[in-house]
Amino acid sequence: MEFKKEDLFTIPNILTYIRLICIPIFMWLMIEYYLHDFTDLYMWASFGVFLFAEITDICDGYIARHFNQISDIGKVLDPIADKVLQCVAMLMLCICANIHWAFAIIIIVKEVYMGVTSKYWMRASKRQVEQKSNKVGKAGAFIYFAGILLSFFTKKHQIIYWVDFALLVIGSVLAIIAATIYTIIYERKLKEVRASGILETLDRYGNPLPTVEDRGEKENIQENTNSADEK
């Protein structure tokens, strides 16, 4: 990966920065909602901030893909912003909206697990194996998102509470299945990369190691340079 200065202020990355800024604002509004006896104003404000943050996620992905603005900075920050936003939202809703703590624990453990194992796969394979989303993971994330949106309204509507509960159960099950699929697929890919012998030709960052011919050419160039300097 290469972080370039010109990528810092592309539109997709600016939208990601905005999403990161939304996280503490969302937390503050949810705390105010809790401290002010669940006043609707704070509930709607926090709902609006969360929805706005999620819309920036949709927009930055679309812009990055369709206008060729995908960057290594975005590849790192975008998923971090998404995961932190969803985990924080679930934690705050467990406190403020009677959502069961099990849902927050499942999503947080899953995201931490995926983050740790993704880093392991990249290091162990010298960046030859990178984590990518699958259909089960995408479906689970979408259902979880719908569940989080409904969670804002469960306190006053019993029917919505049970619909939301069902969505979060389905989302949790899909999250566990997705993590299992990730593990099986990428452990198999790591074994294939190790068996191929390509790791012996790469440095720790995934760059090709110099061959004997490359080293010989470099030595010849250095000798010629030294001879020219002596003359």
PDB file of C-alpha atoms in Angstrom:
ATOM      1  CA  MET A   1       0.000   0.000   0.000  1.00  0.00           C
ATOM      2  CA  GLU A   2       1.125   3.518  -0.793  1.00  0.00           C
ATOM      3  CA  PHE A   3      -0.404   6.562   0.895  1.00  0.00           C
ATOM      4  CA  LYS A   4      -0.168   9.510  -1.493  1.00  0.00           C
ATOM      5  CA  LYS A   5      -0.585  13.125  -0.435  1.00  0.00           C
ATOM      6  CA  GLU A   6      -2.792  13.860  -3.446  1.00  0.00           C
ATOM      7  CA  ASP A   7      -5.267  11.192  -2.241  1.00  0.00           C
ATOM      8  CA  LEU A   8      -5.885  12.917   1.089  1.00  0.00           C
ATOM      9  CA  PHE A   9      -8.539  15.290  -0.214  1.00  0.00           C
ATOM     10  CA  THR A  10     -10.359  13.320  -2.874  1.00  0.00           C
ATOM     11  CA  ILE A  11     -14.145  13.492  -2.555  1.00  0.00           C
ATOM     12  CA  PRO A  12     -14.526   9.846  -1.384  1.00  0.00           C
ATOM     13  CA  ASN A  13     -11.930  10.340   1.363  1.00  0.00           C
ATOM     14  CA  ILE A  14     -13.461  13.656   2.449  1.00  0.00           C
ATOM     15  CA  LEU A  15     -16.796  11.840   2.817  1.00  0.00           C
ATOM     16  CA  THR A  16     -15.042   9.223   4.940  1.00  0.00           C
ATOM     17  CA  TYR A  17     -13.599  11.972   7.189  1.00  0.00           C
ATOM     18  CA  ILE A  18     -17.115  13.401   7.554  1.00  0.00           C
ATOM     19  CA  ARG A  19     -18.392   9.960   8.571  1.00  0.00           C
ATOM     20  CA  LEU A  20     -15.682   9.694  11.210  1.00  0.00           C
ATOM     21  CA  ILE A  21     -16.648  13.136  12.555  1.00  0.00           C
ATOM     22  CA  CYS A  22     -20.284  12.001  12.723  1.00  0.00           C
ATOM     23  CA  ILE A  23     -19.414   9.231  15.202  1.00  0.00           C
ATOM     24  CA  PRO A  24     -18.675  11.442  18.277  1.00  0.00           C
ATOM     25  CA  ILE A  25     -21.601  13.725  17.339  1.00  0.00           C
ATOM     26  CA  PHE A  26     -23.889  10.693  17.225  1.00  0.00           C
ATOM     27  CA  MET A  27     -22.582   9.492  20.600  1.00  0.00           C
ATOM     28  CA  TRP A  28     -23.175  12.911  22.176  1.00  0.00           C
ATOM     29  CA  LEU A  29     -26.746  13.088  20.873  1.00  0.00           C
ATOM     30  CA  MET A  30     -27.528   9.585  22.124  1.00  0.00           C
ATOM     31  CA  ILE A  31     -26.145  10.439  25.555  1.00  0.00           C
ATOM     32  CA  GLU A  32     -28.296  13.565  25.603  1.00  0.00           C
ATOM     33  CA  TYR A  33     -31.280  11.457  24.563  1.00  0.00           C
ATOM     34  CA  TYR A  34     -30.635   9.173  27.551  1.00  0.00           C
ATOM     35  CA  LEU A  35     -30.016  11.987  30.040  1.00  0.00           C
ATOM     36  CA  HIS A  36     -33.085  13.989  28.992  1.00  0.00           C
ATOM     37  CA  ASP A  37     -35.596  11.195  29.626  1.00  0.00           C
ATOM     38  CA  PHE A  38     -35.637  10.003  26.027  1.00  0.00           C
ATOM     39  CA  THR A  39     -36.701  13.291  24.489  1.00  0.00           C
ATOM     40  CA  ASP A  40     -37.812  12.809  20.866  1.00  0.00           C
ATOM     41  CA  LEU A  41     -35.724  15.744  19.661  1.00  0.00           C
ATOM     42  CA  TYR A  42     -32.461  14.000  20.535  1.00  0.00           C
ATOM     43  CA  MET A  43     -33.702  10.697  19.182  1.00  0.00           C
ATOM     44  CA  TRP A  44     -34.534  12.213  15.792  1.00  0.00           C
ATOM     45  CA  ALA A  45     -31.273  14.169  15.749  1.00  0.00           C
ATOM     46  CA  SER A  46     -29.180  11.069  16.465  1.00  0.00           C
ATOM     47  CA  PHE A  47     -31.189   9.097  13.896  1.00  0.00           C
ATOM     48  CA  GLY A  48     -30.531  11.822  11.331  1.00  0.00           C
ATOM     49  CA  VAL A  49     -26.779  11.881  12.018  1.00  0.00           C
ATOM     50  CA  PHE A  50     -26.545   8.083  11.745  1.00  0.00           C
ATOM     51  CA  LEU A  51     -28.538   8.015   8.505  1.00  0.00           C
ATOM     52  CA  PHE A  52     -26.465  10.874   7.055  1.00  0.00           C
ATOM     53  CA  ALA A  53     -23.250   9.024   7.950  1.00  0.00           C
ATOM     54  CA  GLU A  54     -24.477   5.875   6.217  1.00  0.00           C
ATOM     55  CA  ILE A  55     -25.438   7.877   3.120  1.00  0.00           C
ATOM     56  CA  THR A  56     -21.866   9.230   2.935  1.00  0.00           C
ATOM     57  CA  ASP A  57     -20.697   5.613   2.907  1.00  0.00           C
ATOM     58  CA  ILE A  58     -22.876   4.817  -0.102  1.00  0.00           C
ATOM     59  CA  CYS A  59     -21.783   7.993  -1.898  1.00  0.00           C
ATOM     60  CA  ASP A  60     -18.035   7.621  -1.329  1.00  0.00           C
ATOM     61  CA  GLY A  61     -18.059   4.058  -2.646  1.00  0.00           C
ATOM     62  CA  TYR A  62     -20.016   5.043  -5.750  1.00  0.00           C
ATOM     63  CA  ILE A  63     -17.811   8.058  -6.490  1.00  0.00           C
ATOM     64  CA  ALA A  64     -14.579   6.129  -5.897  1.00  0.00           C
ATOM     65  CA  ARG A  65     -15.584   3.338  -8.287  1.00  0.00           C
ATOM     66  CA  HIS A  66     -17.181   5.402 -11.050  1.00  0.00           C
ATOM     67  CA  PHE A  67     -14.667   8.257 -11.110  1.00  0.00           C
ATOM     68  CA  ASN A  68     -11.522   6.184 -10.574  1.00  0.00           C
ATOM     69  CA  GLN A  69     -10.748   7.710  -7.174  1.00  0.00           C
ATOM     70  CA  ILE A  70      -9.992   4.483  -5.300  1.00  0.00           C
ATOM     71  CA  SER A  71      -6.954   5.019  -3.052  1.00  0.00           C
ATOM     72  CA  ASP A  72      -5.012   3.059  -0.469  1.00  0.00           C
ATOM     73  CA  ILE A  73      -5.987   5.643   2.151  1.00  0.00           C
ATOM     74  CA  GLY A  74      -9.640   5.000   1.372  1.00  0.00           C
ATOM     75  CA  LYS A  75      -9.142   1.232   1.469  1.00  0.00           C
ATOM     76  CA  VAL A  76      -7.920   1.583   5.060  1.00  0.00           C
ATOM     77  CA  LEU A  77     -10.128   4.372   6.437  1.00  0.00           C
ATOM     78  CA  ASP A  78     -13.451   3.516   4.786  1.00  0.00           C
ATOM     79  CA  PRO A  79     -13.951   0.070   6.388  1.00  0.00           C
ATOM     80  CA  ILE A  80     -12.676   1.394   9.737  1.00  0.00           C
ATOM     81  CA  ALA A  81     -15.242   4.216   9.669  1.00  0.00           C
ATOM     82  CA  ASP A  82     -18.028   1.776   8.722  1.00  0.00           C
ATOM     83  CA  LYS A  83     -17.210  -0.745  11.427  1.00  0.00           C
ATOM     84  CA  VAL A  84     -16.720   1.836  14.183  1.00  0.00           C
ATOM     85  CA  LEU A  85     -19.983   3.601  13.270  1.00  0.00           C
ATOM     86  CA  GLN A  86     -22.021   0.381  13.381  1.00  0.00           C
ATOM     87  CA  CYS A  87     -20.401  -0.854  16.600  1.00  0.00           C
ATOM     88  CA  VAL A  88     -20.884   2.502  18.338  1.00  0.00           C
ATOM     89  CA  ALA A  89     -24.490   2.662  17.130  1.00  0.00           C
ATOM     90  CA  MET A  90     -25.243  -0.785  18.535  1.00  0.00           C
ATOM     91  CA  LEU A  91     -23.621   0.046  21.880  1.00  0.00           C
ATOM     92  CA  MET A  92     -25.550   3.292  22.251  1.00  0.00           C
ATOM     93  CA  LEU A  93     -28.828   1.653  21.230  1.00  0.00           C
ATOM     94  CA  CYS A  94     -28.291  -1.108  23.790  1.00  0.00           C
ATOM     95  CA  ILE A  95     -28.073   1.618  26.431  1.00  0.00           C
ATOM     96  CA  CYS A  96     -30.841   3.871  25.130  1.00  0.00           C
ATOM     97  CA  ALA A  97     -33.316   1.678  23.246  1.00  0.00           C
ATOM     98  CA  ASN A  98     -33.542  -1.592  25.202  1.00  0.00           C
ATOM     99  CA  ILE A  99     -31.696  -3.525  22.499  1.00  0.00           C
ATOM    100  CA  HIS A 100     -30.213  -6.733  23.902  1.00  0.00           C
ATOM    101  CA  TRP A 101     -26.489  -6.527  24.644  1.00  0.00           C
ATOM    102  CA  ALA A 102     -25.904  -9.830  22.829  1.00  0.00           C
ATOM    103  CA  PHE A 103     -26.327  -8.095  19.462  1.00  0.00           C
ATOM    104  CA  ALA A 104     -23.687  -5.487  20.247  1.00  0.00           C
ATOM    105  CA  ILE A 105     -21.307  -8.145  21.584  1.00  0.00           C
ATOM    106  CA  ILE A 106     -21.724 -10.316  18.474  1.00  0.00           C
ATOM    107  CA  ILE A 107     -21.083  -7.507  15.998  1.00  0.00           C
ATOM    108  CA  ILE A 108     -18.114  -6.115  17.964  1.00  0.00           C
ATOM    109  CA  VAL A 109     -16.479  -9.533  18.425  1.00  0.00           C
ATOM    110  CA  LYS A 110     -17.047 -10.313  14.752  1.00  0.00           C
ATOM    111  CA  GLU A 111     -15.493  -7.033  13.566  1.00  0.00           C
ATOM    112  CA  VAL A 112     -12.497  -7.356  15.922  1.00  0.00           C
ATOM    113  CA  TYR A 113     -11.990 -10.943  14.804  1.00  0.00           C
ATOM    114  CA  MET A 114     -12.163  -9.957  11.131  1.00  0.00           C
ATOM    115  CA  GLY A 115      -9.749  -7.082  11.670  1.00  0.00           C
ATOM    116  CA  VAL A 116      -7.181  -9.232  13.492  1.00  0.00           C
ATOM    117  CA  THR A 117      -7.380 -12.180  11.102  1.00  0.00           C
ATOM    118  CA  SER A 118      -7.288  -9.913   8.046  1.00  0.00           C
ATOM    119  CA  LYS A 119      -4.054  -8.389   9.277  1.00  0.00           C
ATOM    120  CA  TYR A 120      -2.685 -11.869   9.991  1.00  0.00           C
ATOM    121  CA  TRP A 121      -3.564 -13.132   6.495  1.00  0.00           C
ATOM    122  CA  MET A 122      -1.954 -10.107   4.866  1.00  0.00           C
ATOM    123  CA  ARG A 123       1.259 -10.422   6.895  1.00  0.00           C
ATOM    124  CA  ALA A 124       1.537 -14.201   6.666  1.00  0.00           C
ATOM    125  CA  SER A 125       0.959 -14.098   2.892  1.00  0.00           C
ATOM    126  CA  LYS A 126       3.090 -10.955   2.387  1.00  0.00           C
ATOM    127  CA  ARG A 127       0.002  -9.165   1.013  1.00  0.00           C
ATOM    128  CA  GLN A 128      -0.786 -11.917  -1.496  1.00  0.00           C
ATOM    129  CA  VAL A 129      -4.066 -12.651   0.321  1.00  0.00           C
ATOM    130  CA  GLU A 130      -6.375  -9.731   1.010  1.00  0.00           C
ATOM    131  CA  GLN A 131      -9.766  -9.826   2.663  1.00  0.00           C
ATOM    132  CA  LYS A 132     -12.750  -9.148   0.411  1.00  0.00           C
ATOM    133  CA  SER A 133     -16.442  -9.112   1.211  1.00  0.00           C
ATOM    134  CA  ASN A 134     -18.738 -11.974   0.227  1.00  0.00           C
ATOM    135  CA  LYS A 135     -22.478 -12.099  -0.437  1.00  0.00           C
ATOM    136  CA  VAL A 136     -23.320 -13.482   2.998  1.00  0.00           C
ATOM    137  CA  GLY A 137     -21.356 -10.709   4.701  1.00  0.00           C
ATOM    138  CA  LYS A 138     -23.018  -8.044   2.536  1.00  0.00           C
ATOM    139  CA  ALA A 139     -26.482  -9.446   3.245  1.00  0.00           C
ATOM    140  CA  GLY A 140     -25.757  -9.554   6.973  1.00  0.00           C
ATOM    141  CA  ALA A 141     -24.456  -5.979   6.957  1.00  0.00           C
ATOM    142  CA  PHE A 142     -27.567  -4.744   5.105  1.00  0.00           C
ATOM    143  CA  ILE A 143     -29.949  -6.521   7.514  1.00  0.00           C
ATOM    144  CA  TYR A 144     -27.978  -5.214  10.487  1.00  0.00           C
ATOM    145  CA  PHE A 145     -28.227  -1.721   9.049  1.00  0.00           C
ATOM    146  CA  ALA A 146     -32.023  -2.080   8.729  1.00  0.00           C
ATOM    147  CA  GLY A 147     -32.126  -3.388  12.296  1.00  0.00           C
ATOM    148  CA  ILE A 148     -30.148  -0.432  13.608  1.00  0.00           C
ATOM    149  CA  LEU A 149     -32.502   2.017  11.871  1.00  0.00           C
ATOM    150  CA  LEU A 150     -35.568   0.345  13.400  1.00  0.00           C
ATOM    151  CA  SER A 151     -33.890   0.255  16.821  1.00  0.00           C
ATOM    152  CA  PHE A 152     -34.402   4.001  17.172  1.00  0.00           C
ATOM    153  CA  PHE A 153     -38.173   3.449  17.304  1.00  0.00           C
ATOM    154  CA  THR A 154     -38.506   0.296  19.401  1.00  0.00           C
ATOM    155  CA  LYS A 155     -38.997   2.115  22.694  1.00  0.00           C
ATOM    156  CA  LYS A 156     -42.477   3.331  21.775  1.00  0.00           C
ATOM    157  CA  HIS A 157     -43.699   0.655  19.380  1.00  0.00           C
ATOM    158  CA  GLN A 158     -43.874  -2.973  20.522  1.00  0.00           C
ATOM    159  CA  ILE A 159     -44.459  -4.381  17.035  1.00  0.00           C
ATOM    160  CA  ILE A 160     -41.395  -2.564  15.705  1.00  0.00           C
ATOM    161  CA  TYR A 161     -39.428  -3.975  18.649  1.00  0.00           C
ATOM    162  CA  TRP A 162     -40.121  -7.580  17.616  1.00  0.00           C
ATOM    163  CA  VAL A 163     -39.530  -6.909  13.909  1.00  0.00           C
ATOM    164  CA  ASP A 164     -36.244  -5.255  14.846  1.00  0.00           C
ATOM    165  CA  PHE A 165     -35.352  -8.162  17.137  1.00  0.00           C
ATOM    166  CA  ALA A 166     -35.889 -10.616  14.261  1.00  0.00           C
ATOM    167  CA  LEU A 167     -33.741  -8.531  11.906  1.00  0.00           C
ATOM    168  CA  LEU A 168     -30.894  -8.340  14.417  1.00  0.00           C
ATOM    169  CA  VAL A 169     -31.074 -12.104  15.033  1.00  0.00           C
ATOM    170  CA  ILE A 170     -30.869 -12.798  11.295  1.00  0.00           C
ATOM    171  CA  GLY A 171     -28.073 -10.239  10.909  1.00  0.00           C
ATOM    172  CA  SER A 172     -26.136 -11.819  13.778  1.00  0.00           C
ATOM    173  CA  VAL A 173     -26.469 -15.325  12.333  1.00  0.00           C
ATOM    174  CA  LEU A 174     -25.316 -14.120   8.911  1.00  0.00           C
ATOM    175  CA  ALA A 175     -22.387 -12.263  10.511  1.00  0.00           C
ATOM    176  CA  ILE A 176     -21.219 -15.483  12.209  1.00  0.00           C
ATOM    177  CA  ILE A 177     -21.641 -17.480   8.981  1.00  0.00           C
ATOM    178  CA  ALA A 178     -19.744 -14.804   7.007  1.00  0.00           C
ATOM    179  CA  ALA A 179     -16.853 -14.855   9.490  1.00  0.00           C
ATOM    180  CA  THR A 180     -16.700 -18.658   9.220  1.00  0.00           C
ATOM    181  CA  ILE A 181     -16.673 -18.484   5.412  1.00  0.00           C
ATOM    182  CA  TYR A 182     -13.922 -15.831   5.503  1.00  0.00           C
ATOM    183  CA  THR A 183     -11.808 -18.046   7.732  1.00  0.00           C
ATOM    184  CA  ILE A 184     -12.175 -21.167   5.585  1.00  0.00           C
ATOM    185  CA  ILE A 185     -11.563 -19.359   2.282  1.00  0.00           C
ATOM    186  CA  TYR A 186      -8.554 -17.313   3.374  1.00  0.00           C
ATOM    187  CA  GLU A 187      -6.860 -20.069   5.317  1.00  0.00           C
ATOM    188  CA  ARG A 188      -7.089 -22.169   2.139  1.00  0.00           C
ATOM    189  CA  LYS A 189      -5.705 -19.282   0.059  1.00  0.00           C
ATOM    190  CA  LEU A 190      -2.855 -18.814   2.523  1.00  0.00           C
ATOM    191  CA  LYS A 191      -1.939 -22.504   2.231  1.00  0.00           C
ATOM    192  CA  GLU A 192      -1.989 -22.219  -1.577  1.00  0.00           C
ATOM    193  CA  VAL A 193       0.277 -19.159  -1.518  1.00  0.00           C
ATOM    194  CA  ARG A 194       2.724 -20.890   0.837  1.00  0.00           C
ATOM    195  CA  ALA A 195       2.740 -24.037  -1.314  1.00  0.00           C
ATOM    196  CA  SER A 196       3.396 -22.018  -4.488  1.00  0.00           C
ATOM    197  CA  GLY A 197       6.786 -20.852  -3.160  1.00  0.00           C
ATOM    198  CA  ILE A 198       6.132 -17.241  -4.139  1.00  0.00           C
ATOM    199  CA  LEU A 199       6.699 -16.032  -0.567  1.00  0.00           C
ATOM    200  CA  GLU A 200      10.390 -16.847  -0.879  1.00  0.00           C
ATOM    201  CA  THR A 201      10.678 -14.297  -3.702  1.00  0.00           C
ATOM    202  CA  LEU A 202       9.011 -11.433  -1.802  1.00  0.00           C
ATOM    203  CA  ASP A 203      10.034  -9.167   1.059  1.00  0.00           C
ATOM    204  CA  ARG A 204       7.746  -8.603   4.071  1.00  0.00           C
ATOM    205  CA  TYR A 205       5.813  -5.890   2.189  1.00  0.00           C
ATOM    206  CA  GLY A 206       5.109  -8.087  -0.833  1.00  0.00           C
ATOM    207  CA  ASN A 207       7.738  -6.496  -3.086  1.00  0.00           C
ATOM    208  CA  PRO A 208       9.880  -8.792  -5.285  1.00  0.00           C
ATOM    209  CA  LEU A 209      13.329  -9.531  -3.855  1.00  0.00           C
ATOM    210  CA  PRO A 210      16.267  -8.731  -6.151  1.00  0.00           C
ATOM    211  CA  THR A 211      17.453 -11.727  -8.164  1.00  0.00           C
ATOM    212  CA  VAL A 212      21.077 -12.767  -8.648  1.00  0.00           C
ATOM    213  CA  GLU A 213      21.014 -11.075 -12.076  1.00  0.00           C
ATOM    214  CA  ASP A 214      19.636  -7.854 -10.564  1.00  0.00           C
ATOM    215  CA  ARG A 215      22.353  -7.831  -7.911  1.00  0.00           C
ATOM    216  CA  GLY A 216      25.018  -8.496 -10.589  1.00  0.00           C
ATOM    217  CA  GLU A 217      23.770  -5.613 -12.714  1.00  0.00           C
ATOM    218  CA  LYS A 218      23.710  -3.338  -9.690  1.00  0.00           C
ATOM    219  CA  GLU A 219      27.290  -4.269  -8.805  1.00  0.00           C
ATOM    220  CA  ASN A 220      28.411  -3.637 -12.400  1.00  0.00           C
ATOM    221  CA  ILE A 221      26.753  -0.231 -12.411  1.00  0.00           C
ATOM    222  CA  GLN A 222      28.402   0.600  -9.097  1.00  0.00           C
ATOM    223  CA  GLU A 223      31.829  -0.519 -10.377  1.00  0.00           C
ATOM    224  CA  ASN A 224      31.438   1.542 -13.547  1.00  0.00           C
ATOM    225  CA  THR A 225      30.428   4.550 -11.492  1.00  0.00           C
ATOM    226  CA  ASN A 226      33.436   4.146  -9.215  1.00  0.00           C
ATOM    227  CA  SER A 227      35.770   3.808 -12.217  1.00  0.00           C
ATOM    228  CA  ALA A 228      34.356   6.930 -13.785  1.00  0.00           C
ATOM    229  CA  ASP A 229      34.844   8.836 -10.530  1.00  0.00           C
ATOM    230  CA  GLU A 230      38.470   7.714 -10.289  1.00  0.00           C
ATOM    231  CA  LYS A 231      39.163   8.955 -13.835  1.00  0.00           C
TER     232      LYS A 231
END
